[in-house]
Amino acid sequence: MSLAPRYAWLPAALEGDAVVLCGSRRLARELVRFVDAQMLAQGRRAWTTPPVRYWQDWLAERLADSEQASLPQLLDSASTGLLWEQALERTRRESVIGLAGVVRHAQAAWTRIADWQIVHEDVAAAARSRDEHWFARAAAYYAERLAEGGWIDAAGLAATCTAFAGRGGIDWPRRIVLAGFDRLTPAQASLFAALAEAGVGVEQAPRATRAGSATVTRHRDAESLWRSAGRWAREALERDPNARIAIVVPDLERDAATVGRLVREGFAPGWQARGAAWRDTVNLSYGERLAAYPAIAVALLWLEFAANGVRGPAVSILLRSPFGSADDPGGRARLELALRRLPDRDWTPPALLAALEDRRHPERAEDWRARVAAVAALHDAGERSASPASWAERIDACLAGLGWHGTAPLDSEAFQLLNRWRALLNQLARLDRVRPAMTLREAVRRLAQLAADTVFQPESDDALLDVLGLLETAGLEFDALWLGGLDASRWPPPGNPLALVNRRLQREHAMPDATPADTLAFARRTLERLHAAAPERHVAWARSEDDAELLPSPLLAGADAATSGDDDDPGWHAATRLGCGRLRPIDGDAAPPVRRGESIRGGAYTVQRMQEEAFSAFAAGRLAADVLDPFATGLTPRQRGTLVHAALHELLEGCPGQDELRRWDDLPARAERAAFAAQRRLAAHADPVLLRVLRLERQRLERLLQAFVARELEREPFRIVSLEADARLVRGAVELSLRIDRIDRLADGRLLLLDYKAGAPKSFLGREREPKSVQLSVYAAAVDGPVGALAYCNVNSRSISWDGAGGEFSSGRTRIAADDWPAALARWCGEVDTLLRRFADGDIGVNVLQAASKARPLALLSRVAELRHDD
Amino acid sequence: MTTDRDLLAADEQARSAALDVTRSFIVQAPAGSGKTELLIQRYLSLLATVAEPEEVVAITFTNKAANEMQARVVAALERARRGEVAAQAHEARTLAAAARILERDAAHGWQLLELPRRLRIMTLDAFCGSVTRLLPVSSGLGGGLATSADAAMQRLYREAAIATLDWLPGGDTRAVAVECVLEHLDNDVAAYLAYLVRMLAKRDQWLKLTGAGAGERLETIRHELEATIGEQICAQLRLVREQFAVLGGADELGLLRHAGERMTEASGAAHPLAALPVTDWPAAAAEQAPLWRAIAEQLLTKKGELRKQVDVRCGFPPQDGEAKQAFKEWLARLAGVAELAELLDGVARLPDARYRDEQWVVLVALFDVLPLAVAELQRLFAARGLTDHVEVAQAAAAALGSVDEPGELALLLDYRIRHLLVDEMQDTSIGQYRLLEQLTAGWERGDGRTLFCVGDPMQSIYRFRDAEVGQFVAARRHGLGDVSLEPLLLRRNFRSGERLVDWFNDVFPRVLPARDDATTGAVAYADSVSVDAHAGAGEVRVHALVDADPVAEAERSADVIGECLAADGHGRVAVLVRSRTQLPQLLAELRRRGVGCEAIEIDRLTDLPEVIDLLSLTRALCHDGDRLAWLALLRAPFAGLTWRDLLRLVINDRHATVRELAADPERLAALSDDGRERLRRLLDVLAEQPAAAGRTLRERVETLWLALDGPAALSSSAQLANAYRYLDALGRLEAAGTLADVALLEEQLDAERVSTPGDESTRVQVMTMHKAKGLQFDHVVLHGLGRQPASGEQDVLAWLPVTRADGTSGLILSPPGARSEQEADPLYRFIVQAGRDSDAHELGRLLYVACTRAVRSLHLVGSVATLRDGSELGAPPVTTLLHRLWPMVADEFERVFAAHDPTTRREDERPTFAAPELRRLVAPAAEMPAAPPAARGAELTETREVSFDWVGSSLRHAGTIVHRWLERLAGQDGAAPPDDVAATSRRWARGLGVAEPDLDGVVARVEAALAAVGRDERARWLLAGEGAAELALSGLEDGRVVRIVIDRVKVDGDVHWLVDYKTSMHEGGDLAGFLRQEAERYRDQLRRYRDVYREYAGVPVRTALYFPLLGEFLEVDVDAAS
């Protein structure tokens, strides 16, 4: 038996003044393309674009084009969404978190009752639950608003056109042919009946009858299934390059991007390397939310920045993103690093500009600053109310000013994406009708909501393979079809009855999914339709998902199909490279010795790192490979430590001796001044939140300073010699710059080198009576003059304590006897020399036994994981 | 004495009773007792009694369990449909029930086999989700929110916590509250945020307390909180009073009082014991706590041990020899009482039942701050379209809580729930218990509704996930809410060999507490009995080690594993550990010995060698300034720069980015030739994949990784799978085509644990004990029993959910504070200790879970350290599993110790340094697979330049309307626009979205255009006569089909004019120049019109632009050079 060609009915349908009305936009596009192919096959190079339309678009155009002024205006979904929001706010009693979701529920319910021609009174009368009652109230309000405005929504389009079918005012064609209407709703049936009555010929395109062979396969998991589907499609096209092939996914909306990626792996292995040419061979019918596209997400971030201000990580994205400014990536990167050093806050454009103007952050990125200034202008206008259309224009202008979509020619995908964005701006502009004025903040919020609600998938003319959702296949005909994901958890699908309309009412009106039987009937009907849509069908299901075992859809039982076992997963294309390479160890890859003039970062900390792990000293000291600090709110421990240091410095400026300290009878005032002065820089660009935090910190500092002086008075006599003294330690080619918190002269004339520790208390000596850290030893090695003691001064809210060696100091209970001091000091300085020698020689040993979490900061560079596995 | 026969009979009776569909039960089903089968039988039995299958709801703990249970129910129905005959009695019972359901199915048209979804078997989270979907408004959740529990949610908690700081400048009561909490935390914002983050994650536990209106009922809240503390104090005091009623009387009371009086004399300050009544022990009441504390302190040393000696410091000066002697004798008697010291130690630590004022001030502030954080979180939920399971559960509870009258719940849920089954009841949280109470509210005995709870309190090991086993204990005694539950206990163990079961029966009564206690979460052991099929089977072996380091211990476990594999040619061996940190040495040892093993979720994804290059690539792509990542990228095998070159590239410049440095000719010149070439190649590849508007970060990273031939550096499919797992995880993390904070990448991937898969021949699995729950293995090796867990992060939350003996729940809350202050706070210490006690109980249960996985053999491997330079065997630390087993296994360790050579003691681990290695990838060039059929081989070259200069929407819409009018006027031979052009234009403008204030302007513009058209001779020519308007054509251009719509086709003799309308305005001079620009701008478009139309009509064609507002008609020569 020979099969009927695809869409055999179409040529006849297009004859004369006829319009083909489709149940989906996809079918309409498909039929137009089918005509294209037919024309090209006939050798034609130009032809009239066939009048094939999605039924609702067509009706909307009829209505819009009508010159009859009394006809209602059609509102788009953004405007009706806003009306529903208003209805919700007017009528609900409870607060609701996911307001947008409720709006969607309401819109779905409203559309369904319109489609099923249920009058509002019946909905209200049937309401039992609080949700149902709410919907009845909200729907009444919504209907009232529509009527007041002279509007209709998409749900009312069929009914409006039905009413005007015989009255004139709207141009109707002589004949319409309906295609791809799986199940006419009562409203559709009424419309087409009214049109027929008005003299329009209404015909139904015949259903496809192209059933052929079918196979069923099971697969290890979804990954394996979709890759296999891709390969199957490729093989089918290799057999017949003109074949119309599709892969159908029951719940494509769940993760279309992943399915697409996997199908491409099977269909066009290596597609990643071939860019759009191969990528676009697979076309997905369901895309991402518009807001998820990087360029759109960045645009929305810029707008959020302008309207509300954003936190550091968001500013960081704007600084690093190529959308908005592709210039000077280095400058922007440095600006970002500078931003990380500031206390994080809600950055508004003016605040950010002010903070970045600070002389301590000389990173330029002038171009980027100029762009922020442009955003600041929008920000400044943000509090005023204006029409949505006006905001749409200003937003567009602002983004253009930012160079958001760049100046380079756009490829097809970017072109479509930006067009879709502009369509969104137009939707925003059209909100004028239902909300004449709003602030920038509201405009941006609504735009973001629209972008989050809008699913977008660029179309490609080069697609060889379509990946479709189940509902979109209505009316389509194929040469070969892969129907995947047919496990019991997905098919029959979960029923989706309306949440806001009484279930009994739904059952009484035989609405979709009102009963399990209806859901099952739908599932069966859909499979039968697909069965008839392609002569070659392949049905597949996966055996497992995460750690759960799956079963085949029960509707596959008894299917007229050959069943095969697990097939061979084509796997990742990357797998073809597994084992191809050899990792050749390179001998003699030592770090070169330090050369004279090489600048070494980190001072004493570098030697300290050397003590723990030579590699980290090398990475930080010589390569300047720093670990990025995460954005931190409030004051970081480091900033608080710096404040303590600065406050102590302010307090002790002038290097008072202990006697003088004893005479300070105005200590509280001195402490207050010192704390205030210490914060001056941080407070300069602080926002109100940080100012409050700084105020609390100031109070803490004042308490600390007073306790500190009290503790100083308990010490043996001393005199402060210097504060934050600069010193240099030179050993061979290594030159370290050091800054010693404080040097005191003790009563015996020798020096005490001390370091303030503002965090958790530190002890100087370890179990073996040796310094835990070489920091103070480094200072000792660098300082001229007799060193009599080394000590930490632990300054924190719990207590002020000293921990050290030499002089009066002890570390815990360990005290170095005076006689032992010279030898100990010499030994410790010798240890510093040893470490520096190793450092200078280029020692870069990695501590292989370090816990993974400790090794983590430098693990990328040291590749310690490889060393461990080799071990 | 209970015999095995008794146990078997009791078991049989319990299993039969469980299928009585008229009664409600709570079933304790120990390990291996066939719990799931029983649950299924009950489920099937219930289905046979209901009108609709949805009336029976089964709640499971995990999705996996739900799927499994549903699959087994469906399988039973299928088997019954096929008329299969069961081989065993329990199967027969299942099949008989299934057959009854099929009859019912046929009678009622359920179609269960085609719609298995009607079997409502789901997790509680899924159930809550279904409730909120049905009741989006009254649940308060709304809709459209995805539920998440991953790192994204942690970020949201943090953002919400940060947002509370925004109240600080407000200066109102909320600002004061935030400031108060901050100040209490020593102004440590990080600690404040961490505290709030954790509170938000567990808000189901406290929200009820601090929810709306907390500020107005502070006194009530304080009373509730303090009453709960008081109850706990009383519970503890009751225990100690019961003991002392036996251990002492008036004499001992007199001695204590005597000591108190002496101490008062000595110090001059009144000692509490001096006021001790000598007639009876103080009451077990909160107000007597100080007295009891004094007693405890009098009897204990500072280390918490019972005193052996007494002296003047504790009220017995030398002259009181007789009293002193009597007291010492009493102490000696007390020393023999088991666990008395621990009990007294607990008493000594009892807090006061009232908050101190400064504590209460902070708590009050918290009651202001916490709701703020929740409100911020909910705001973020709405903004991000995300929510968490806690919110869903709260929302479901809110929706169910709104049920005011009987039957409404059924109405809301569409089907009335007649029977509820709950699996793994022991791991249910307090919040979930309350939800179950709501669901069963109003159920009465005999009304045809039943509740069936199954679980094993001995296997409750999820306290860290808020499981509250005390609720199970209480439910067994008091029922759940309104429903009385008959307790049943299964006794048969179908899994383990007889000797194993005997060992469990011998050991676990001593490992687990002697009695159940709902308040402390203590669960006593219940004996099991093995089945005939396992008679005489099973063995338990203790592998005692002394002073063994992790390597030696790993060697021993590897020996044991080897012996198991050798002795049992097909058996599966599981190595179970308490924490993953115990495994590296063992895994290395197994690798060394060539023993294939499957490590289940052990490694952290980002610590794997195969992921390093992807991490560097990701970070480098995301941040030009991430020098560490860039240098790592240059060291990756596909680039392979030496340290020397790397240093030369970056030396003495710490600010410039690597890209900038790589563009510096001087630096490039300093590199080796090879290094320079490698650097160039890498940068070239990176440059070929710039960021694109629609490309995700995941895709960019993958593409570059492939382009750099990263996969060639991998050697196994498992490594490749991990690489893709990383890419998938990255896809979930990315934002706006990059990462929000590059610095947190690795941290955010912490939860990603990977399994090392085995192959078909792999018989060894390695996993944590928690992961092993629900599984069974032929041989089980418990490795590292003597090792202590890594000290976890100290919980600053300081709260304690409390289960009372009657099953009601409460909360003890201590305000947060700086750690040092908290540690000194008695209430905080009490909470911490209560937590430790519960942990200790759970540790015993963890051991039970681990041991009972064994079918044939169980091996206990652990090491104990020696004391005094190896001369004495120590004891395992109390936090170890070995400590729980110690009384039963100590002899074995003593035996080994006797033969132990102390000189073999190993050194502590010292750091081992290794030079980092550079390995370069050497791989043959990759061959690209063939292009898909008919795909173009080259990269897309077509690009479109689009001018996005925004035409004000009003102007654009005016243009559209003018087009519509011109379309209508075309071909009408001079017909003028209708009189109501303004009205229609206005309607059209509204339809296009023109704002009311702009309407007049738009209409005026349209009218002006039409008027100009009316005046324009050329326009009349254009619109009149033969031709077409808005002609839609398709045609071929450069091999592609293009679609065009020509505004006007004017047939003028042989020539067909193709005209495009332009409604642009032009003000100022140089109109000619403007028109030239417009011609230039639209030349390509008109050329396309010309080409397509010429193919379509085959006639001579001329092209033009018509500007109605300017009255200009401009012919455009499309072939003219630009």
PDB file of N, CA, C and O in Angstrom, chain A residues 372-391:
ATOM      1  N   VAL A 372      28.141  54.041  33.350  1.00  0.00           N
ATOM      2  CA  VAL A 372      27.418  54.061  34.631  1.00  0.00           C
ATOM      3  C   VAL A 372      26.805  55.447  34.843  1.00  0.00           C
ATOM      4  O   VAL A 372      25.692  55.578  35.371  1.00  0.00           O
ATOM      5  N   ALA A 373      27.509  56.453  34.404  1.00  0.00           N
ATOM      6  CA  ALA A 373      26.972  57.806  34.548  1.00  0.00           C
ATOM      7  C   ALA A 373      25.672  57.940  33.758  1.00  0.00           C
ATOM      8  O   ALA A 373      24.707  58.584  34.202  1.00  0.00           O
ATOM      9  N   ALA A 374      25.623  57.279  32.583  1.00  0.00           N
ATOM     10  CA  ALA A 374      24.390  57.329  31.788  1.00  0.00           C
ATOM     11  C   ALA A 374      23.253  56.624  32.536  1.00  0.00           C
ATOM     12  O   ALA A 374      22.106  57.081  32.523  1.00  0.00           O
ATOM     13  N   VAL A 375      23.589  55.519  33.171  1.00  0.00           N
ATOM     14  CA  VAL A 375      22.568  54.801  33.934  1.00  0.00           C
ATOM     15  C   VAL A 375      22.134  55.656  35.119  1.00  0.00           C
ATOM     16  O   VAL A 375      20.957  55.649  35.512  1.00  0.00           O
ATOM     17  N   ALA A 376      23.074  56.395  35.672  1.00  0.00           N
ATOM     18  CA  ALA A 376      22.747  57.262  36.807  1.00  0.00           C
ATOM     19  C   ALA A 376      21.693  58.284  36.400  1.00  0.00           C
ATOM     20  O   ALA A 376      20.813  58.641  37.193  1.00  0.00           O
ATOM     21  N   ALA A 377      21.762  58.722  35.154  1.00  0.00           N
ATOM     22  CA  ALA A 377      20.771  59.692  34.688  1.00  0.00           C
ATOM     23  C   ALA A 377      19.380  59.072  34.690  1.00  0.00           C
ATOM     24  O   ALA A 377      18.398  59.696  35.116  1.00  0.00           O
ATOM     25  N   LEU A 378      19.289  57.833  34.250  1.00  0.00           N
ATOM     26  CA  LEU A 378      18.000  57.148  34.286  1.00  0.00           C
ATOM     27  C   LEU A 378      17.554  56.965  35.733  1.00  0.00           C
ATOM     28  O   LEU A 378      16.381  57.149  36.071  1.00  0.00           O
ATOM     29  N   HIS A 379      18.504  56.610  36.569  1.00  0.00           N
ATOM     30  CA  HIS A 379      18.213  56.424  37.995  1.00  0.00           C
ATOM     31  C   HIS A 379      17.618  57.700  38.586  1.00  0.00           C
ATOM     32  O   HIS A 379      16.640  57.651  39.339  1.00  0.00           O
ATOM     33  N   ASP A 380      18.198  58.805  38.215  1.00  0.00           N
ATOM     34  CA  ASP A 380      17.740  60.076  38.777  1.00  0.00           C
ATOM     35  C   ASP A 380      16.293  60.386  38.377  1.00  0.00           C
ATOM     36  O   ASP A 380      15.576  61.060  39.112  1.00  0.00           O
ATOM     37  N   ALA A 381      15.904  59.868  37.225  1.00  0.00           N
ATOM     38  CA  ALA A 381      14.531  60.136  36.771  1.00  0.00           C
ATOM     39  C   ALA A 381      13.563  59.096  37.315  1.00  0.00           C
ATOM     40  O   ALA A 381      12.355  59.172  37.085  1.00  0.00           O
ATOM     41  N   GLY A 382      14.097  58.138  38.055  1.00  0.00           N
ATOM     42  CA  GLY A 382      13.321  56.946  38.397  1.00  0.00           C
ATOM     43  C   GLY A 382      12.153  57.164  39.318  1.00  0.00           C
ATOM     44  O   GLY A 382      11.178  56.414  39.282  1.00  0.00           O
ATOM     45  N   GLU A 383      12.205  58.160  40.175  1.00  0.00           N
ATOM     46  CA  GLU A 383      11.138  58.329  41.151  1.00  0.00           C
ATOM     47  C   GLU A 383       9.887  58.960  40.544  1.00  0.00           C
ATOM     48  O   GLU A 383       8.806  58.900  41.121  1.00  0.00           O
ATOM     49  N   ARG A 384      10.074  59.597  39.385  1.00  0.00           N
ATOM     50  CA  ARG A 384       8.929  60.284  38.780  1.00  0.00           C
ATOM     51  C   ARG A 384       8.041  59.278  38.054  1.00  0.00           C
ATOM     52  O   ARG A 384       8.509  58.259  37.564  1.00  0.00           O
ATOM     53  N   SER A 385       6.760  59.605  37.997  1.00  0.00           N
ATOM     54  CA  SER A 385       5.834  58.750  37.271  1.00  0.00           C
ATOM     55  C   SER A 385       5.820  59.153  35.801  1.00  0.00           C
ATOM     56  O   SER A 385       5.884  60.342  35.483  1.00  0.00           O
ATOM     57  N   ALA A 386       5.727  58.174  34.963  1.00  0.00           N
ATOM     58  CA  ALA A 386       5.637  58.456  33.529  1.00  0.00           C
ATOM     59  C   ALA A 386       4.874  57.319  32.887  1.00  0.00           C
ATOM     60  O   ALA A 386       4.644  56.269  33.516  1.00  0.00           O
ATOM     61  N   SER A 387       4.521  57.513  31.651  1.00  0.00           N
ATOM     62  CA  SER A 387       3.739  56.459  30.987  1.00  0.00           C
ATOM     63  C   SER A 387       4.674  55.278  30.691  1.00  0.00           C
ATOM     64  O   SER A 387       5.878  55.453  30.468  1.00  0.00           O
ATOM     65  N   PRO A 388       4.102  54.078  30.659  1.00  0.00           N
ATOM     66  CA  PRO A 388       4.930  52.911  30.321  1.00  0.00           C
ATOM     67  C   PRO A 388       5.616  53.086  28.970  1.00  0.00           C
ATOM     68  O   PRO A 388       6.761  52.681  28.800  1.00  0.00           O
ATOM     69  N   ALA A 389       4.897  53.726  28.019  1.00  0.00           N
ATOM     70  CA  ALA A 389       5.504  53.907  26.695  1.00  0.00           C
ATOM     71  C   ALA A 389       6.739  54.790  26.792  1.00  0.00           C
ATOM     72  O   ALA A 389       7.764  54.533  26.152  1.00  0.00           O
ATOM     73  N   SER A 390       6.638  55.790  27.649  1.00  0.00           N
ATOM     74  CA  SER A 390       7.782  56.674  27.786  1.00  0.00           C
ATOM     75  C   SER A 390       8.953  55.941  28.447  1.00  0.00           C
ATOM     76  O   SER A 390      10.112  56.094  28.062  1.00  0.00           O
ATOM     77  N   TRP A 391       8.625  55.097  29.443  1.00  0.00           N
ATOM     78  CA  TRP A 391       9.714  54.316  30.055  1.00  0.00           C
ATOM     79  C   TRP A 391      10.328  53.363  29.034  1.00  0.00           C
ATOM     80  O   TRP A 391      11.550  53.160  29.024  1.00  0.00           O
TER      81      TRP A 391
END
